[in-house]
Coordinates of C-alpha atoms and ligand atoms in Angstrom, one line a residue:
A1 CA -17.9 -4.9 20.0
L2 CA -17.9 -8.0 22.4
E3 CA -15.6 -10.2 20.2
M4 CA -12.9 -7.6 20.6
Q5 CA -13.3 -7.7 24.3
L6 CA -12.5 -11.3 24.2
T7 CA -9.6 -10.8 21.7
P8 CA -6.4 -10.5 23.6
M9 CA -3.7 -7.9 22.8
L10 CA -1.5 -10.7 21.5
V11 CA -4.0 -11.5 18.7
L12 CA -4.1 -7.8 17.7
L13 CA -0.3 -7.5 17.7
R14 CA 0.1 -10.7 15.6
S15 CA -2.4 -9.5 13.1
T16 CA -0.7 -6.1 12.9
L17 CA 2.8 -7.7 12.5
D18 CA 1.4 -9.9 9.7
Q19 CA -0.1 -6.9 7.9
L20 CA 3.2 -4.9 8.2
Q21 CA 5.3 -7.9 6.9
E22 CA 2.9 -8.3 3.9
K23 CA 4.1 -4.9 2.7
D24 CA 7.7 -6.2 2.6
T25 CA 7.2 -7.9 -0.7
A26 CA 11.0 -8.1 -1.4
Q27 CA 11.4 -9.7 2.0
I28 CA 14.3 -7.2 2.6
F29 CA 13.3 -7.0 6.4
A30 CA 12.3 -10.7 6.9
Q31 CA 15.6 -11.8 8.5
P32 CA 18.4 -10.2 10.4
V33 CA 21.0 -8.4 8.2
D34 CA 23.8 -11.0 7.8
I35 CA 26.8 -9.7 9.6
K36 CA 29.1 -12.2 7.7
E37 CA 27.9 -10.6 4.5
V38 CA 27.9 -7.1 5.8
P39 CA 30.9 -6.9 8.2
D40 CA 30.6 -3.1 8.8
Y41 CA 26.9 -3.2 9.7
L42 CA 27.3 -3.0 13.4
E43 CA 29.7 0.0 13.0
F44 CA 26.7 2.0 12.0
I45 CA 23.7 0.2 13.7
S46 CA 23.7 -0.5 17.4
N47 CA 20.3 -2.1 17.6
P48 CA 19.5 -4.4 14.7
I49 CA 16.0 -5.6 14.3
D50 CA 14.0 -7.5 11.7
F51 CA 10.6 -9.1 11.3
S52 CA 11.7 -12.5 12.5
T53 CA 13.2 -11.0 15.6
M54 CA 10.0 -9.0 16.2
R55 CA 8.0 -12.1 15.9
S56 CA 10.0 -13.9 18.5
K57 CA 9.6 -10.8 20.8
L58 CA 5.9 -10.8 20.2
E59 CA 5.5 -14.5 21.1
S60 CA 7.6 -14.1 24.1
H61 CA 5.3 -11.3 25.3
S62 CA 7.9 -8.5 24.9
Y63 CA 5.3 -6.2 23.4
R64 CA 2.6 -5.0 25.8
S65 CA 1.0 -2.5 23.4
V66 CA 0.8 -1.5 19.8
A67 CA 3.2 1.4 20.8
D68 CA 5.8 -1.2 21.8
L69 CA 5.5 -3.0 18.4
E70 CA 5.6 0.3 16.6
A71 CA 8.8 1.4 18.3
D72 CA 10.7 -1.7 17.0
F73 CA 9.0 -1.2 13.5
N74 CA 10.3 2.4 13.5
L75 CA 13.7 1.2 14.7
M76 CA 13.9 -1.3 11.8
V77 CA 13.0 1.3 9.2
S78 CA 15.4 3.9 10.8
N79 CA 18.2 1.3 10.7
C80 CA 17.7 0.8 7.0
L81 CA 17.5 4.6 6.2
L82 CA 20.6 5.1 8.1
Y83 CA 22.8 2.3 6.7
N84 CA 21.7 2.3 3.1
S85 CA 22.3 5.5 0.9
K86 CA 19.4 7.2 -0.7
D87 CA 20.0 5.9 -4.1
T88 CA 19.5 2.3 -3.2
V89 CA 16.5 -0.1 -3.5
F90 CA 16.8 -0.8 0.3
H91 CA 16.5 2.9 1.2
R92 CA 13.5 3.3 -1.0
A93 CA 11.9 0.1 0.4
A94 CA 12.3 1.5 3.9
L95 CA 10.5 4.7 3.0
R96 CA 7.7 2.8 1.3
L97 CA 7.4 0.4 4.3
R98 CA 7.3 3.4 6.7
D99 CA 4.4 5.0 4.8
L100 CA 2.4 1.9 4.3
G101 CA 3.1 0.8 7.9
G102 CA 1.8 4.1 9.3
A103 CA -1.8 3.4 8.2
I104 CA -1.7 -0.1 9.5
L105 CA -0.4 1.0 12.9
R106 CA -2.9 3.8 13.2
H107 CA -5.8 1.3 12.6
A108 CA -4.3 -1.1 15.2
Q109 CA -4.0 1.6 17.8
R110 CA -7.7 2.5 17.2
Q111 CA -8.7 -1.2 17.6
A112 CA -6.6 -1.5 20.8
T113 CA -8.2 1.8 22.3
N114 CA -11.7 0.6 21.3
T115 CA -11.3 -2.6 23.2
G116 CA -10.3 -0.9 26.5
Ligands
5RN1 C1 17.4 -4.0 5.9 C2 18.7 -3.9 5.3 O1 19.5 -2.8 5.5 C3 19.4 -4.9 4.6 C4 18.7 -6.0 4.2 N1 19.6 -6.8 3.5 C5 20.7 -6.2 3.4 C6 22.0 -6.6 2.8 C7 23.1 -5.8 2.8 C8 23.0 -4.6 3.5 C9 21.8 -4.1 4.1 C10 20.7 -5.0 4.1

């Protein structure tokens, strides 16, 4: 529809990020993992990412497509699945976020494609 023609990618990406973050009800992914609290984190995770960092990247035009946003979302989930063992709340939260996020990202990709 015409209004989507006038809606820039940035608006779609912001809306998609908001929808993804809404699913993180425990706010486990809201801020970077605190290296002072978790001193061995960087021994396992080479590319930390969280929603606040993703938002800064979005606003500084680091994401040119839904795929770019999706790549950092998948990295954030993968980091969490790797660092936290299977019997933890964090690991379970990452699996849930991955599944709920998948539907949100598929819908966003359709919107991006439909607006040319
Ligand atoms: C997202 C994630 O892995 C974490 C979010 N908060 C944490 C605190 C200690 C260890 C890991 C985490």
